[in-house]
Amino acid sequence: MVLSPERLRTHTAAGRDIEPELRTPSPRQGPPRSEGIGISLRGLDKDFGSVSVLKSLDLDIEPGQFLAIVGKSGCGKSTLLRLLVDLDAPSGGRIEFVGGDGQETTANKRIVFQEPRLLPWASIGDNVAVGLGPRAGKDRRVSEALDAVQLSEKRDEWPARLSGGQRQRAALARALVSQPDFLAMDEPLGALDALTRITMQGLVEQVWLEQGFTALFVTHDVSEAVVLADRVIVLSEGKVTLDLNIDLPRPRTRGSIEVAALGRQLLEAIFR
């Protein structure tokens, strides 16, 4: 059986939504499509005391590419994301964001965590608006971001009234509202149930295809990495041990022979 992210909404007897609940995608008039931003890492190190988490890491990411990172716990996946979004500082080496002209530039970057981290006292719309400030067009930007994650009808709801998948979609909208050219995602689907996770994979792919930002996606699920990414790297002891291009047409089917074969290749590299 092939599970599709395009589901009709269903409800409990009490009227609460049941995941998966995404509607069939339809064309939207959203924000202008980004061209993404290039990223260049040279000799990147990160130490925590006497423990070296990243070791002389060299990596180039093309503008608009979807790169997934897999590896054992403690290999440096989340640490790398934190360095790229300025939540931590490297111990050595250089991080450069490169514009379309090939010159170093400043990135508009955001991150989505495994937990939604929504403000419980604010509506979903107000949560999405966090960080925008009193700028012109704020209401329109929030509406576009909520529409992109198919959550417009929940704008005035409180986070406690939403399902786990809906809360994570709200967190994604909060990151998208600033129209980033680089989006880091640190196991954003890891806390969801299996069916909701498949639904959200389709949504993440759809939003990335529509908006064109450069995506860095950390996951422990090698099949998820193959289904979503243009390219998957394996980190081990702070170094890249496998760099694998995923040359499969989209959309990809989880459980297909091709996805399973690439997943096995990644697992072999992780446990080598």
Tab-separated table of N, CA and C in Angstrom, residues 25-101:
chain	number	residue	atom	x	y	z
A	25	PRO	N	-2.703	19.505	-2.522
A	25	PRO	CA	-2.089	20.799	-2.786
A	25	PRO	C	-2.734	21.492	-3.976
A	26	SER	N	-2.856	22.799	-3.890
A	26	SER	CA	-3.387	23.591	-4.990
A	26	SER	C	-2.495	24.802	-5.180
A	27	PRO	N	-2.439	25.376	-6.387
A	27	PRO	CA	-1.581	26.528	-6.623
A	27	PRO	C	-1.962	27.683	-5.701
A	28	ARG	N	-0.930	28.401	-5.190
A	28	ARG	CA	-1.166	29.516	-4.287
A	28	ARG	C	-0.362	30.719	-4.725
A	29	GLN	N	-0.870	31.891	-4.379
A	29	GLN	CA	-0.130	33.117	-4.585
A	29	GLN	C	0.594	33.441	-3.290
A	30	GLY	N	1.774	32.905	-3.116
A	30	GLY	CA	2.523	33.094	-1.888
A	30	GLY	C	3.665	34.059	-2.076
A	31	PRO	N	4.650	34.018	-1.161
A	31	PRO	CA	5.799	34.896	-1.264
A	31	PRO	C	6.641	34.548	-2.480
A	32	PRO	N	7.466	35.489	-2.963
A	32	PRO	CA	8.314	35.201	-4.113
A	32	PRO	C	9.267	34.057	-3.827
A	33	ARG	N	9.553	33.258	-4.844
A	33	ARG	CA	10.420	32.102	-4.664
A	33	ARG	C	11.864	32.536	-4.462
A	34	SER	N	12.498	31.994	-3.418
A	34	SER	CA	13.902	32.271	-3.148
A	34	SER	C	14.767	31.447	-4.089
A	35	GLU	N	15.967	31.921	-4.336
A	35	GLU	CA	16.932	31.131	-5.093
A	35	GLU	C	17.864	30.369	-4.154
A	36	GLY	N	17.581	30.459	-2.844
A	36	GLY	CA	18.453	29.805	-1.884
A	36	GLY	C	19.776	30.523	-1.758
A	37	ILE	N	20.644	29.973	-0.950
A	37	ILE	CA	21.952	30.574	-0.723
A	37	ILE	C	22.984	29.461	-0.614
A	38	GLY	N	24.174	29.684	-1.157
A	38	GLY	CA	25.236	28.692	-1.069
A	38	GLY	C	25.921	28.748	0.289
A	39	ILE	N	26.448	27.621	0.725
A	39	ILE	CA	27.150	27.537	2.012
A	39	ILE	C	28.481	26.838	1.794
A	40	SER	N	29.529	27.426	2.348
A	40	SER	CA	30.868	26.850	2.234
A	40	SER	C	31.489	26.743	3.626
A	41	LEU	N	31.870	25.532	4.005
A	41	LEU	CA	32.542	25.293	5.284
A	41	LEU	C	33.972	24.852	5.006
A	42	ARG	N	34.906	25.477	5.706
A	42	ARG	CA	36.308	25.135	5.516
A	42	ARG	C	36.997	24.961	6.869
A	43	GLY	N	37.482	23.732	7.098
A	43	GLY	CA	38.233	23.449	8.321
A	43	GLY	C	37.446	23.694	9.588
A	44	LEU	N	36.137	23.417	9.560
A	44	LEU	CA	35.265	23.761	10.684
A	44	LEU	C	35.504	22.814	11.862
A	45	ASP	N	35.785	23.406	13.012
A	45	ASP	CA	35.997	22.659	14.253
A	45	ASP	C	35.009	23.130	15.308
A	46	LYS	N	34.587	22.200	16.159
A	46	LYS	CA	33.822	22.557	17.345
A	46	LYS	C	34.199	21.628	18.484
A	47	ASP	N	34.704	22.232	19.550
A	47	ASP	CA	35.126	21.490	20.737
A	47	ASP	C	34.257	21.884	21.919
A	48	PHE	N	33.950	20.899	22.748
A	48	PHE	CA	33.320	21.140	24.033
A	48	PHE	C	34.283	20.632	25.096
A	49	GLY	N	35.083	21.558	25.636
A	49	GLY	CA	36.140	21.148	26.544
A	49	GLY	C	37.180	20.333	25.799
A	50	SER	N	37.415	19.129	26.268
A	50	SER	CA	38.413	18.265	25.625
A	50	SER	C	37.803	17.374	24.543
A	51	VAL	N	36.504	17.510	24.315
A	51	VAL	CA	35.810	16.659	23.333
A	51	VAL	C	35.655	17.415	22.019
A	52	SER	N	36.191	16.837	20.947
A	52	SER	CA	36.062	17.421	19.612
A	52	SER	C	34.845	16.806	18.921
A	53	VAL	N	33.841	17.651	18.630
A	53	VAL	CA	32.608	17.164	18.009
A	53	VAL	C	32.678	17.278	16.491
A	54	LEU	N	33.219	18.372	15.975
A	54	LEU	CA	33.466	18.544	14.547
A	54	LEU	C	34.952	18.743	14.325
A	55	LYS	N	35.494	18.073	13.306
A	55	LYS	CA	36.937	18.051	13.119
A	55	LYS	C	37.307	18.426	11.687
A	56	SER	N	37.789	19.648	11.502
A	56	SER	CA	38.279	20.114	10.198
A	56	SER	C	37.300	19.772	9.078
A	57	LEU	N	36.037	20.113	9.286
A	57	LEU	CA	34.982	19.747	8.350
A	57	LEU	C	34.977	20.681	7.145
A	58	ASP	N	35.055	20.105	5.955
A	58	ASP	CA	34.919	20.839	4.696
A	58	ASP	C	33.628	20.384	4.021
A	59	LEU	N	32.812	21.363	3.600
A	59	LEU	CA	31.539	21.014	2.985
A	59	LEU	C	31.049	22.185	2.149
A	60	ASP	N	30.544	21.885	0.947
A	60	ASP	CA	29.925	22.898	0.087
A	60	ASP	C	28.486	22.485	-0.197
A	61	ILE	N	27.564	23.438	-0.033
A	61	ILE	CA	26.151	23.198	-0.279
A	61	ILE	C	25.692	24.194	-1.332
A	62	GLU	N	25.096	23.697	-2.395
A	62	GLU	CA	24.671	24.560	-3.494
A	62	GLU	C	23.416	25.342	-3.123
A	63	PRO	N	23.227	26.523	-3.709
A	63	PRO	CA	22.008	27.298	-3.462
A	63	PRO	C	20.757	26.492	-3.822
A	64	GLY	N	19.789	26.477	-2.909
A	64	GLY	CA	18.531	25.782	-3.162
A	64	GLY	C	18.577	24.285	-2.969
A	65	GLN	N	19.704	23.732	-2.561
A	65	GLN	CA	19.814	22.286	-2.391
A	65	GLN	C	19.139	21.844	-1.095
A	66	PHE	N	18.569	20.630	-1.115
A	66	PHE	CA	18.026	19.998	0.083
A	66	PHE	C	19.039	18.948	0.524
A	67	LEU	N	19.757	19.240	1.608
A	67	LEU	CA	20.790	18.348	2.132
A	67	LEU	C	20.318	17.741	3.437
A	68	ALA	N	20.346	16.413	3.519
A	68	ALA	CA	20.015	15.718	4.761
A	68	ALA	C	21.293	15.213	5.408
A	69	ILE	N	21.304	15.216	6.743
A	69	ILE	CA	22.461	14.745	7.513
A	69	ILE	C	21.998	13.614	8.414
A	70	VAL	N	22.668	12.469	8.316
A	70	VAL	CA	22.360	11.321	9.163
A	70	VAL	C	23.633	10.877	9.868
A	71	GLY	N	23.458	10.078	10.897
A	71	GLY	CA	24.595	9.583	11.665
A	71	GLY	C	24.150	9.189	13.051
A	72	LYS	N	25.034	8.522	13.776
A	72	LYS	CA	24.717	8.104	15.136
A	72	LYS	C	24.563	9.317	16.048
A	73	SER	N	23.897	9.120	17.178
A	73	SER	CA	23.774	10.184	18.170
A	73	SER	C	25.167	10.616	18.625
A	74	GLY	N	25.364	11.933	18.733
A	74	GLY	CA	26.640	12.455	19.181
A	74	GLY	C	27.669	12.652	18.091
A	75	CYS	N	27.265	12.453	16.818
A	75	CYS	CA	28.229	12.562	15.722
A	75	CYS	C	28.457	14.009	15.276
A	76	GLY	N	27.625	14.941	15.753
A	76	GLY	CA	27.827	16.351	15.403
A	76	GLY	C	26.755	16.942	14.505
A	77	LYS	N	25.669	16.209	14.233
A	77	LYS	CA	24.624	16.692	13.322
A	77	LYS	C	23.997	17.993	13.834
A	78	SER	N	23.456	17.943	15.043
A	78	SER	CA	22.782	19.114	15.604
A	78	SER	C	23.766	20.239	15.887
A	79	THR	N	24.967	19.880	16.271
A	79	THR	CA	26.000	20.895	16.514
A	79	THR	C	26.267	21.695	15.249
A	80	LEU	N	26.350	21.011	14.115
A	80	LEU	CA	26.582	21.693	12.848
A	80	LEU	C	25.460	22.677	12.541
A	81	LEU	N	24.213	22.250	12.747
A	81	LEU	CA	23.099	23.158	12.495
A	81	LEU	C	23.149	24.374	13.398
A	82	ARG	N	23.478	24.172	14.650
A	82	ARG	CA	23.540	25.294	15.593
A	82	ARG	C	24.613	26.302	15.187
A	83	LEU	N	25.720	25.816	14.646
A	83	LEU	CA	26.768	26.725	14.173
A	83	LEU	C	26.279	27.538	12.980
A	84	LEU	N	25.530	26.905	12.106
A	84	LEU	CA	25.097	27.572	10.880
A	84	LEU	C	24.037	28.644	11.134
A	85	VAL	N	23.286	28.517	12.233
A	85	VAL	CA	22.258	29.524	12.530
A	85	VAL	C	22.667	30.403	13.715
A	86	ASP	N	23.956	30.394	14.049
A	86	ASP	CA	24.523	31.301	15.060
A	86	ASP	C	24.012	31.052	16.471
A	87	LEU	N	23.591	29.815	16.769
A	87	LEU	CA	23.245	29.473	18.143
A	87	LEU	C	24.468	29.033	18.932
A	88	ASP	N	25.560	28.853	18.242
A	88	ASP	CA	26.842	28.517	18.866
A	88	ASP	C	27.948	29.027	17.954
A	89	ALA	N	29.144	29.105	18.479
A	89	ALA	CA	30.277	29.617	17.703
A	89	ALA	C	31.283	28.499	17.459
A	90	PRO	N	31.876	28.442	16.268
A	90	PRO	CA	32.876	27.403	15.997
A	90	PRO	C	34.140	27.622	16.804
A	91	SER	N	34.855	26.544	17.046
A	91	SER	CA	36.160	26.638	17.713
A	91	SER	C	37.258	26.968	16.722
A	92	GLY	N	37.008	26.705	15.458
A	92	GLY	CA	37.975	27.002	14.415
A	92	GLY	C	37.355	26.825	13.053
A	93	GLY	N	38.039	27.321	12.030
A	93	GLY	CA	37.539	27.185	10.669
A	93	GLY	C	36.654	28.347	10.264
A	94	ARG	N	35.981	28.186	9.129
A	94	ARG	CA	35.242	29.297	8.531
A	94	ARG	C	33.906	28.822	7.946
A	95	ILE	N	32.864	29.639	8.160
A	95	ILE	CA	31.559	29.428	7.554
A	95	ILE	C	31.265	30.618	6.649
A	96	GLU	N	30.971	30.348	5.379
A	96	GLU	CA	30.628	31.417	4.438
A	96	GLU	C	29.290	31.123	3.780
A	97	PHE	N	28.456	32.163	3.682
A	97	PHE	CA	27.233	32.092	2.894
A	97	PHE	C	27.482	32.851	1.603
A	98	VAL	N	27.142	32.213	0.490
A	98	VAL	CA	27.529	32.740	-0.819
A	98	VAL	C	26.283	33.081	-1.635
A	99	GLY	N	26.229	34.311	-2.138
A	99	GLY	CA	25.109	34.766	-2.937
A	99	GLY	C	25.194	34.312	-4.383
A	100	GLY	N	24.221	34.710	-5.184
A	100	GLY	CA	24.168	34.309	-6.590
A	100	GLY	C	25.317	34.830	-7.413
A	101	ASP	N	25.976	35.911	-6.930
A	101	ASP	CA	27.118	36.478	-7.651
A	101	ASP	C	28.434	35.829	-7.257
